[in-house]
Amino acid sequence: MLKAGIISLHTSPLTQPGAGDSGGMNVYIREFVSSLTQAGVSCDVFVRKWNAELEPVVEVEPGFRVIHVPAGACDLAKEDLPGIVDEFTDWVRAWLVENPVDVLHANYWLSGVVGHQLKHPLDLPLVTTFHTLARVKAEMGDAEPQARIDAESQVVACSDAMVANAPEERRQLVELYHAYADRIEVIAPGVDRALFSPGSSAGARDAIGYEGGPLILFVGRIQPLKGLDVAVGALAAVDDPTAKLMVVGGASGQEGAAEVARIEEMVAGLGLEDRVLFVPPKPHYALSTYYRAADVVIMPSRSESFGLVALEAAACGIPVVAAAVGGLRTLVDDGVTGYLMEDRDPESYAAALNRILANPSLQASLGGAAARTASRYPWSGLAERLRDLYTELTAERTLVDCN
Ligand code: UDP
């Protein structure tokens, strides 16, 4: 049986997504590893021990273990994590000598650095999924340290394969990091349709206790990158004064708390206190009820490697109005499953929202098409492509060398 070492240094597939450092990547790892084990690949997932209470090894399901790696103080801030990468790597290396794997798969740049340091001494192929890239964030005004850019460049150069979540990410890797296109596999993430499927809007509203008019939903971590300010501005500009914006998620990252405060100030300044509802992060499985209760989901992100929220909303038959960035360009079929916005003007978003909210038959047809599109994204599709990739790389035995 093929065995993979999945590296996820900074965040665990077992944590609650929607706030802090936990979001789409956590869902992605939990789902693809679970599907991989069903596709015949057993996986050890290496996560930094971030809480003193954690068991050293957690068996999530047969063939899927999370290994908590002691490296640095449990409550270390994310910006200090580069300082413990070597300690983390040494520990994982010792573990892998005793418990060998056939392939390494790193997620996010910090784990890429670990994978790169492990692949040479252990002679293992390295697959990397970056999830976000510093140079892409910088293009949108979210500057990251040069050390991250340098590290990403090295990992790009020495990964035996990279997984891009969407064609746009492949282009970014090639144009911004000079990656060889033939080392990049574009493999979309998925959605669990047992959880996310169309259902009764009235029943969902009843379940979450929503009694208002049209409902615009924003789901995700609150940080500048996610563009919640654009969603609030759009609400202020929609025609229907009974429409509300529900925000499910919490502060994330160094700027998260300041962003929440800025948004609250904006809401008060616009006199929208009664029309913007803040809901703390909800367990992943419970989100389907929120999607079903909504008329439309808004996603005004500045950049987005994929955008799982857009796919989950679509799977529930809800149209999405999203920024035309990254994976959202692939996920949202403009005018068919929702609308893609080329600019960040709240008035443009409001115009798209108005079109949907004022026209129930358009809303239904966009939602129906969205649900059909989402059915093309099972997690098993990603897992099967990854299994084939791992098999190919382990058979080749000629690893990319950075020297
Ligand atoms: N999420 C969740 N509970 C919440 C808010 C978000 O489970 O309260 C999940 C959501 O369902 C999605 C993920 O967090 O699967 C966010 O992924 P996305 O790709 O949209 O954004 P990212 O966090 O990767 O920037």
mmCIF file of N, CA and C in Angstrom, residues 212-325:
data_model
loop_
_atom_site.group_PDB
_atom_site.id
_atom_site.type_symbol
_atom_site.label_atom_id
_atom_site.label_comp_id
_atom_site.label_asym_id
_atom_site.label_seq_id
_atom_site.Cartn_x
_atom_site.Cartn_y
_atom_site.Cartn_z
ATOM 1 N N GLY A 212 -35.956 37.653 8.424
ATOM 2 C CA GLY A 212 -35.978 38.890 7.629
ATOM 3 C C GLY A 212 -36.326 38.683 6.174
ATOM 4 N N GLY A 213 -35.975 39.680 5.351
ATOM 5 C CA GLY A 213 -36.228 39.646 3.907
ATOM 6 C C GLY A 213 -35.101 38.920 3.191
ATOM 7 N N PRO A 214 -34.753 39.399 1.974
ATOM 8 C CA PRO A 214 -33.703 38.747 1.196
ATOM 9 C C PRO A 214 -32.397 38.643 1.995
ATOM 10 N N LEU A 215 -31.731 37.502 1.835
ATOM 11 C CA LEU A 215 -30.523 37.263 2.634
ATOM 12 C C LEU A 215 -29.302 37.081 1.738
ATOM 13 N N ILE A 216 -28.329 37.968 1.959
ATOM 14 C CA ILE A 216 -27.035 37.880 1.273
ATOM 15 C C ILE A 216 -26.071 37.269 2.289
ATOM 16 N N LEU A 217 -25.335 36.240 1.882
ATOM 17 C CA LEU A 217 -24.483 35.528 2.849
ATOM 18 C C LEU A 217 -23.006 35.669 2.495
ATOM 19 N N PHE A 218 -22.205 35.966 3.517
ATOM 20 C CA PHE A 218 -20.738 35.965 3.399
ATOM 21 C C PHE A 218 -20.244 34.914 4.380
ATOM 22 N N VAL A 219 -19.418 33.989 3.909
ATOM 23 C CA VAL A 219 -18.864 32.942 4.787
ATOM 24 C C VAL A 219 -17.355 32.965 4.674
ATOM 25 N N GLY A 220 -16.661 33.005 5.810
ATOM 26 C CA GLY A 220 -15.205 32.890 5.734
ATOM 27 C C GLY A 220 -14.492 33.660 6.812
ATOM 28 N N ARG A 221 -13.167 33.531 6.758
ATOM 29 C CA ARG A 221 -12.318 34.223 7.723
ATOM 30 C C ARG A 221 -12.389 35.718 7.442
ATOM 31 N N ILE A 222 -12.391 36.530 8.523
ATOM 32 C CA ILE A 222 -12.460 37.977 8.310
ATOM 33 C C ILE A 222 -11.049 38.555 8.364
ATOM 34 N N GLN A 223 -10.569 38.975 7.202
ATOM 35 C CA GLN A 223 -9.282 39.648 7.076
ATOM 36 C C GLN A 223 -9.357 40.471 5.790
ATOM 37 N N PRO A 224 -8.495 41.492 5.641
ATOM 38 C CA PRO A 224 -8.654 42.401 4.503
ATOM 39 C C PRO A 224 -8.771 41.686 3.157
ATOM 40 N N LEU A 225 -8.000 40.614 2.989
ATOM 41 C CA LEU A 225 -8.004 39.856 1.736
ATOM 42 C C LEU A 225 -9.398 39.405 1.292
ATOM 43 N N LYS A 226 -10.279 39.193 2.251
ATOM 44 C CA LYS A 226 -11.597 38.637 1.932
ATOM 45 C C LYS A 226 -12.611 39.691 1.475
ATOM 46 N N GLY A 227 -12.249 40.989 1.667
ATOM 47 C CA GLY A 227 -13.076 42.059 1.091
ATOM 48 C C GLY A 227 -14.468 42.208 1.682
ATOM 49 N N LEU A 228 -14.609 41.973 2.980
ATOM 50 C CA LEU A 228 -15.932 42.115 3.595
ATOM 51 C C LEU A 228 -16.448 43.554 3.479
ATOM 52 N N ASP A 229 -15.522 44.523 3.418
ATOM 53 C CA ASP A 229 -15.943 45.924 3.267
ATOM 54 C C ASP A 229 -16.749 46.123 1.977
ATOM 55 N N VAL A 230 -16.364 45.408 0.933
ATOM 56 C CA VAL A 230 -17.087 45.532 -0.340
ATOM 57 C C VAL A 230 -18.502 44.968 -0.180
ATOM 58 N N ALA A 231 -18.616 43.871 0.585
ATOM 59 C CA ALA A 231 -19.944 43.275 0.800
ATOM 60 C C ALA A 231 -20.844 44.236 1.576
ATOM 61 N N VAL A 232 -20.285 44.878 2.595
ATOM 62 C CA VAL A 232 -21.083 45.833 3.391
ATOM 63 C C VAL A 232 -21.483 47.031 2.516
ATOM 64 N N GLY A 233 -20.538 47.520 1.733
ATOM 65 C CA GLY A 233 -20.828 48.644 0.821
ATOM 66 C C GLY A 233 -21.923 48.255 -0.169
ATOM 67 N N ALA A 234 -21.877 47.012 -0.631
ATOM 68 C CA ALA A 234 -22.879 46.552 -1.598
ATOM 69 C C ALA A 234 -24.257 46.485 -0.944
ATOM 70 N N LEU A 235 -24.301 46.007 0.301
ATOM 71 C CA LEU A 235 -25.590 45.944 1.004
ATOM 72 C C LEU A 235 -26.198 47.341 1.092
ATOM 73 N N ALA A 236 -25.353 48.332 1.404
ATOM 74 C CA ALA A 236 -25.849 49.710 1.537
ATOM 75 C C ALA A 236 -26.455 50.205 0.221
ATOM 76 N N ALA A 237 -25.978 49.615 -0.893
ATOM 77 C CA ALA A 237 -26.413 50.120 -2.206
ATOM 78 C C ALA A 237 -27.516 49.273 -2.858
ATOM 79 N N VAL A 238 -27.898 48.123 -2.251
ATOM 80 C CA VAL A 238 -28.945 47.322 -2.911
ATOM 81 C C VAL A 238 -30.303 48.027 -2.795
ATOM 82 N N ASP A 239 -31.180 47.732 -3.773
ATOM 83 C CA ASP A 239 -32.466 48.436 -3.831
ATOM 84 C C ASP A 239 -33.384 48.095 -2.661
ATOM 85 N N ASP A 240 -33.397 46.813 -2.261
ATOM 86 C CA ASP A 240 -34.376 46.372 -1.263
ATOM 87 C C ASP A 240 -33.891 46.709 0.152
ATOM 88 N N PRO A 241 -34.579 47.631 0.845
ATOM 89 C CA PRO A 241 -34.108 48.043 2.173
ATOM 90 C C PRO A 241 -34.308 46.968 3.238
ATOM 91 N N THR A 242 -35.028 45.894 2.875
ATOM 92 C CA THR A 242 -35.205 44.820 3.874
ATOM 93 C C THR A 242 -34.124 43.733 3.725
ATOM 94 N N ALA A 243 -33.274 43.850 2.703
ATOM 95 C CA ALA A 243 -32.221 42.840 2.502
ATOM 96 C C ALA A 243 -31.216 42.916 3.651
ATOM 97 N N LYS A 244 -30.696 41.738 4.048
ATOM 98 C CA LYS A 244 -29.692 41.705 5.121
ATOM 99 C C LYS A 244 -28.451 40.964 4.653
ATOM 100 N N LEU A 245 -27.349 41.279 5.304
ATOM 101 C CA LEU A 245 -26.084 40.580 5.043
ATOM 102 C C LEU A 245 -25.741 39.782 6.289
ATOM 103 N N MET A 246 -25.593 38.463 6.119
ATOM 104 C CA MET A 246 -25.165 37.633 7.244
ATOM 105 C C MET A 246 -23.704 37.262 7.029
ATOM 106 N N VAL A 247 -22.889 37.432 8.090
ATOM 107 C CA VAL A 247 -21.454 37.164 7.998
ATOM 108 C C VAL A 247 -21.137 36.008 8.940
ATOM 109 N N VAL A 248 -20.791 34.847 8.384
ATOM 110 C CA VAL A 248 -20.456 33.688 9.227
ATOM 111 C C VAL A 248 -18.947 33.492 9.190
ATOM 112 N N GLY A 249 -18.300 33.691 10.342
ATOM 113 C CA GLY A 249 -16.844 33.550 10.403
ATOM 114 C C GLY A 249 -16.286 34.464 11.458
ATOM 115 N N GLY A 250 -14.974 34.421 11.643
ATOM 116 C CA GLY A 250 -14.354 35.251 12.669
ATOM 117 C C GLY A 250 -13.022 35.808 12.201
ATOM 118 N N ALA A 251 -12.425 36.636 13.066
ATOM 119 C CA ALA A 251 -11.162 37.314 12.730
ATOM 120 C C ALA A 251 -10.064 36.301 12.442
ATOM 121 N N SER A 252 -9.218 36.648 11.472
ATOM 122 C CA SER A 252 -8.140 35.743 11.087
ATOM 123 C C SER A 252 -6.878 36.534 10.776
ATOM 124 N N GLY A 253 -5.747 36.021 11.232
ATOM 125 C CA GLY A 253 -4.462 36.622 10.882
ATOM 126 C C GLY A 253 -4.151 37.855 11.713
ATOM 127 N N GLN A 254 -2.941 38.383 11.468
ATOM 128 C CA GLN A 254 -2.453 39.533 12.235
ATOM 129 C C GLN A 254 -3.396 40.733 12.163
ATOM 130 N N GLU A 255 -4.031 40.907 10.984
ATOM 131 C CA GLU A 255 -4.888 42.092 10.805
ATOM 132 C C GLU A 255 -6.362 41.802 11.074
ATOM 133 N N GLY A 256 -6.666 40.566 11.513
ATOM 134 C CA GLY A 256 -8.061 40.149 11.653
ATOM 135 C C GLY A 256 -8.863 41.002 12.625
ATOM 136 N N ALA A 257 -8.309 41.213 13.827
ATOM 137 C CA ALA A 257 -9.064 41.959 14.846
ATOM 138 C C ALA A 257 -9.311 43.393 14.379
ATOM 139 N N ALA A 258 -8.287 44.005 13.777
ATOM 140 C CA ALA A 258 -8.436 45.384 13.288
ATOM 141 C C ALA A 258 -9.466 45.431 12.165
ATOM 142 N N GLU A 259 -9.485 44.386 11.332
ATOM 143 C CA GLU A 259 -10.453 44.358 10.225
ATOM 144 C C GLU A 259 -11.890 44.252 10.761
ATOM 145 N N VAL A 260 -12.077 43.411 11.790
ATOM 146 C CA VAL A 260 -13.420 43.292 12.385
ATOM 147 C C VAL A 260 -13.857 44.660 12.924
ATOM 148 N N ALA A 261 -12.932 45.342 13.626
ATOM 149 C CA ALA A 261 -13.258 46.658 14.197
ATOM 150 C C ALA A 261 -13.587 47.654 13.079
ATOM 151 N N ARG A 262 -12.790 47.607 11.995
ATOM 152 C CA ARG A 262 -13.010 48.523 10.874
ATOM 153 C C ARG A 262 -14.390 48.273 10.230
ATOM 154 N N ILE A 263 -14.740 46.999 10.095
ATOM 155 C CA ILE A 263 -16.030 46.658 9.471
ATOM 156 C C ILE A 263 -17.179 47.098 10.381
ATOM 157 N N GLU A 264 -17.017 46.871 11.696
ATOM 158 C CA GLU A 264 -18.082 47.274 12.630
ATOM 159 C C GLU A 264 -18.306 48.785 12.572
ATOM 160 N N GLU A 265 -17.182 49.500 12.456
ATOM 161 C CA GLU A 265 -17.263 50.966 12.359
ATOM 162 C C GLU A 265 -17.988 51.374 11.072
ATOM 163 N N MET A 266 -17.643 50.662 10.007
ATOM 164 C CA MET A 266 -18.257 50.960 8.707
ATOM 165 C C MET A 266 -19.774 50.700 8.766
ATOM 166 N N VAL A 267 -20.140 49.574 9.377
ATOM 167 C CA VAL A 267 -21.555 49.207 9.501
ATOM 168 C C VAL A 267 -22.292 50.295 10.285
ATOM 169 N N ALA A 268 -21.692 50.743 11.390
ATOM 170 C CA ALA A 268 -22.324 51.790 12.201
ATOM 171 C C ALA A 268 -22.407 53.093 11.414
ATOM 172 N N GLY A 269 -21.324 53.426 10.706
ATOM 173 C CA GLY A 269 -21.280 54.669 9.918
ATOM 174 C C GLY A 269 -22.369 54.687 8.860
ATOM 175 N N LEU A 270 -22.694 53.539 8.300
ATOM 176 C CA LEU A 270 -23.717 53.462 7.251
ATOM 177 C C LEU A 270 -25.118 53.240 7.837
ATOM 178 N N GLY A 271 -25.172 53.134 9.160
ATOM 179 C CA GLY A 271 -26.475 52.911 9.818
ATOM 180 C C GLY A 271 -27.056 51.538 9.498
ATOM 181 N N LEU A 272 -26.173 50.541 9.324
ATOM 182 C CA LEU A 272 -26.650 49.207 8.910
ATOM 183 C C LEU A 272 -26.660 48.192 10.057
ATOM 184 N N GLU A 273 -26.589 48.683 11.294
ATOM 185 C CA GLU A 273 -26.485 47.745 12.437
ATOM 186 C C GLU A 273 -27.570 46.667 12.421
ATOM 187 N N ASP A 274 -28.791 47.040 11.981
ATOM 188 C CA ASP A 274 -29.887 46.050 12.002
ATOM 189 C C ASP A 274 -29.871 45.136 10.783
ATOM 190 N N ARG A 275 -29.007 45.470 9.829
ATOM 191 C CA ARG A 275 -29.050 44.699 8.564
ATOM 192 C C ARG A 275 -27.795 43.869 8.327
ATOM 193 N N VAL A 276 -26.810 43.992 9.216
ATOM 194 C CA VAL A 276 -25.616 43.139 9.093
ATOM 195 C C VAL A 276 -25.563 42.257 10.334
ATOM 196 N N LEU A 277 -25.647 40.959 10.117
ATOM 197 C CA LEU A 277 -25.715 40.021 11.243
ATOM 198 C C LEU A 277 -24.409 39.241 11.319
ATOM 199 N N PHE A 278 -23.715 39.360 12.444
ATOM 200 C CA PHE A 278 -22.460 38.628 12.608
ATOM 201 C C PHE A 278 -22.734 37.317 13.336
ATOM 202 N N VAL A 279 -22.303 36.229 12.739
ATOM 203 C CA VAL A 279 -22.507 34.896 13.323
ATOM 204 C C VAL A 279 -21.137 34.267 13.527
ATOM 205 N N PRO A 280 -20.822 33.784 14.737
ATOM 206 C CA PRO A 280 -19.501 33.190 14.945
ATOM 207 C C PRO A 280 -19.305 31.945 14.071
ATOM 208 N N PRO A 281 -18.030 31.517 13.865
ATOM 209 C CA PRO A 281 -17.777 30.377 12.992
ATOM 210 C C PRO A 281 -18.632 29.172 13.351
ATOM 211 N N LYS A 282 -19.092 28.485 12.331
ATOM 212 C CA LYS A 282 -19.960 27.311 12.519
ATOM 213 C C LYS A 282 -19.226 26.068 12.049
ATOM 214 N N PRO A 283 -19.510 24.904 12.674
ATOM 215 C CA PRO A 283 -18.891 23.668 12.180
ATOM 216 C C PRO A 283 -19.211 23.488 10.698
ATOM 217 N N HIS A 284 -18.260 22.898 10.006
ATOM 218 C CA HIS A 284 -18.386 22.762 8.560
ATOM 219 C C HIS A 284 -19.735 22.144 8.165
ATOM 220 N N TYR A 285 -20.115 21.061 8.854
ATOM 221 C CA TYR A 285 -21.337 20.348 8.467
ATOM 222 C C TYR A 285 -22.575 21.232 8.627
ATOM 223 N N ALA A 286 -22.514 22.199 9.572
ATOM 224 C CA ALA A 286 -23.700 23.023 9.858
ATOM 225 C C ALA A 286 -23.879 24.137 8.829
ATOM 226 N N LEU A 287 -22.841 24.383 8.025
ATOM 227 C CA LEU A 287 -22.911 25.518 7.104
ATOM 228 C C LEU A 287 -23.946 25.347 6.003
ATOM 229 N N SER A 288 -24.239 24.096 5.645
ATOM 230 C CA SER A 288 -25.185 23.893 4.542
ATOM 231 C C SER A 288 -26.518 24.585 4.855
ATOM 232 N N THR A 289 -26.913 24.598 6.110
ATOM 233 C CA THR A 289 -28.176 25.248 6.485
ATOM 234 C C THR A 289 -28.111 26.757 6.214
ATOM 235 N N TYR A 290 -26.944 27.349 6.473
ATOM 236 C CA TYR A 290 -26.787 28.789 6.216
ATOM 237 C C TYR A 290 -26.844 29.075 4.716
ATOM 238 N N TYR A 291 -26.154 28.215 3.924
ATOM 239 C CA TYR A 291 -26.206 28.425 2.468
ATOM 240 C C TYR A 291 -27.653 28.318 1.974
ATOM 241 N N ARG A 292 -28.355 27.285 2.421
ATOM 242 C CA ARG A 292 -29.730 27.069 1.923
ATOM 243 C C ARG A 292 -30.657 28.218 2.306
ATOM 244 N N ALA A 293 -30.348 28.858 3.438
ATOM 245 C CA ALA A 293 -31.197 29.973 3.891
ATOM 246 C C ALA A 293 -30.971 31.228 3.052
ATOM 247 N N ALA A 294 -29.840 31.260 2.321
ATOM 248 C CA ALA A 294 -29.464 32.493 1.614
ATOM 249 C C ALA A 294 -30.106 32.572 0.234
ATOM 250 N N ASP A 295 -30.255 33.826 -0.257
ATOM 251 C CA ASP A 295 -30.677 34.021 -1.645
ATOM 252 C C ASP A 295 -29.464 34.066 -2.557
ATOM 253 N N VAL A 296 -28.364 34.552 -2.006
ATOM 254 C CA VAL A 296 -27.158 34.702 -2.815
ATOM 255 C C VAL A 296 -25.951 34.733 -1.868
ATOM 256 N N VAL A 297 -24.835 34.192 -2.331
ATOM 257 C CA VAL A 297 -23.596 34.257 -1.545
ATOM 258 C C VAL A 297 -22.661 35.255 -2.211
ATOM 259 N N ILE A 298 -22.024 36.092 -1.378
ATOM 260 C CA ILE A 298 -21.119 37.117 -1.917
ATOM 261 C C ILE A 298 -19.689 36.789 -1.509
ATOM 262 N N MET A 299 -18.759 36.925 -2.455
ATOM 263 C CA MET A 299 -17.356 36.570 -2.198
ATOM 264 C C MET A 299 -16.438 37.594 -2.869
ATOM 265 N N PRO A 300 -16.249 38.755 -2.234
ATOM 266 C CA PRO A 300 -15.478 39.805 -2.905
ATOM 267 C C PRO A 300 -13.977 39.741 -2.599
ATOM 268 N N SER A 301 -13.380 38.551 -2.602
ATOM 269 C CA SER A 301 -11.974 38.382 -2.204
ATOM 270 C C SER A 301 -11.025 39.146 -3.134
ATOM 271 N N ARG A 302 -9.915 39.617 -2.567
ATOM 272 C CA ARG A 302 -8.898 40.267 -3.405
ATOM 273 C C ARG A 302 -8.099 39.219 -4.175
ATOM 274 N N SER A 303 -7.861 38.074 -3.521
ATOM 275 C CA SER A 303 -7.277 36.942 -4.254
ATOM 276 C C SER A 303 -7.807 35.673 -3.603
ATOM 277 N N GLU A 304 -7.801 34.584 -4.355
ATOM 278 C CA GLU A 304 -8.394 33.344 -3.845
ATOM 279 C C GLU A 304 -7.811 32.210 -4.683
ATOM 280 N N SER A 305 -7.036 31.342 -4.047
ATOM 281 C CA SER A 305 -6.448 30.260 -4.825
ATOM 282 C C SER A 305 -7.549 29.360 -5.385
ATOM 283 N N PHE A 306 -8.563 29.107 -4.599
ATOM 284 C CA PHE A 306 -9.700 28.329 -5.105
ATOM 285 C C PHE A 306 -11.007 28.985 -4.677
ATOM 286 N N GLY A 307 -11.356 28.892 -3.395
ATOM 287 C CA GLY A 307 -12.609 29.489 -2.934
ATOM 288 C C GLY A 307 -13.659 28.429 -2.679
ATOM 289 N N LEU A 308 -13.388 27.589 -1.666
ATOM 290 C CA LEU A 308 -14.305 26.474 -1.367
ATOM 291 C C LEU A 308 -15.719 26.952 -1.081
ATOM 292 N N VAL A 309 -15.819 28.133 -0.456
ATOM 293 C CA VAL A 309 -17.158 28.645 -0.102
ATOM 294 C C VAL A 309 -18.031 28.774 -1.353
ATOM 295 N N ALA A 310 -17.439 29.233 -2.446
ATOM 296 C CA ALA A 310 -18.213 29.394 -3.688
ATOM 297 C C ALA A 310 -18.726 28.035 -4.171
ATOM 298 N N LEU A 311 -17.899 27.002 -4.006
ATOM 299 C CA LEU A 311 -18.298 25.667 -4.464
ATOM 300 C C LEU A 311 -19.375 25.073 -3.547
ATOM 301 N N GLU A 312 -19.219 25.291 -2.243
ATOM 302 C CA GLU A 312 -20.218 24.763 -1.296
ATOM 303 C C GLU A 312 -21.578 25.437 -1.522
ATOM 304 N N ALA A 313 -21.542 26.766 -1.735
ATOM 305 C CA ALA A 313 -22.799 27.489 -1.996
ATOM 306 C C ALA A 313 -23.443 26.951 -3.268
ATOM 307 N N ALA A 314 -22.637 26.777 -4.310
ATOM 308 C CA ALA A 314 -23.151 26.271 -5.584
ATOM 309 C C ALA A 314 -23.786 24.895 -5.382
ATOM 310 N N ALA A 315 -23.107 24.044 -4.601
ATOM 311 C CA ALA A 315 -23.627 22.691 -4.375
ATOM 312 C C ALA A 315 -24.986 22.737 -3.676
ATOM 313 N N CYS A 316 -25.228 23.802 -2.913
ATOM 314 C CA CYS A 316 -26.530 23.966 -2.243
ATOM 315 C C CYS A 316 -27.538 24.674 -3.150
ATOM 316 N N GLY A 317 -27.129 24.956 -4.385
ATOM 317 C CA GLY A 317 -28.043 25.577 -5.346
ATOM 318 C C GLY A 317 -28.217 27.067 -5.137
ATOM 319 N N ILE A 318 -27.171 27.712 -4.613
ATOM 320 C CA ILE A 318 -27.254 29.155 -4.350
ATOM 321 C C ILE A 318 -26.313 29.894 -5.315
ATOM 322 N N PRO A 319 -26.815 30.922 -6.009
ATOM 323 C CA PRO A 319 -25.944 31.683 -6.909
ATOM 324 C C PRO A 319 -24.856 32.421 -6.125
ATOM 325 N N VAL A 320 -23.720 32.644 -6.778
ATOM 326 C CA VAL A 320 -22.596 33.313 -6.117
ATOM 327 C C VAL A 320 -22.215 34.558 -6.913
ATOM 328 N N VAL A 321 -22.061 35.674 -6.201
ATOM 329 C CA VAL A 321 -21.511 36.883 -6.815
ATOM 330 C C VAL A 321 -20.106 37.036 -6.263
ATOM 331 N N ALA A 322 -19.105 36.890 -7.130
ATOM 332 C CA ALA A 322 -17.720 36.778 -6.648
ATOM 333 C C ALA A 322 -16.786 37.662 -7.450
ATOM 334 N N ALA A 323 -15.662 37.990 -6.824
ATOM 335 C CA ALA A 323 -14.597 38.704 -7.529
ATOM 336 C C ALA A 323 -14.011 37.782 -8.597
ATOM 337 N N ALA A 324 -13.671 38.363 -9.727
ATOM 338 C CA ALA A 324 -13.097 37.567 -10.823
ATOM 339 C C ALA A 324 -11.602 37.375 -10.569
ATOM 340 N N VAL A 325 -11.289 36.590 -9.541
ATOM 341 C CA VAL A 325 -9.883 36.336 -9.201
ATOM 342 C C VAL A 325 -9.673 34.833 -8.984
#
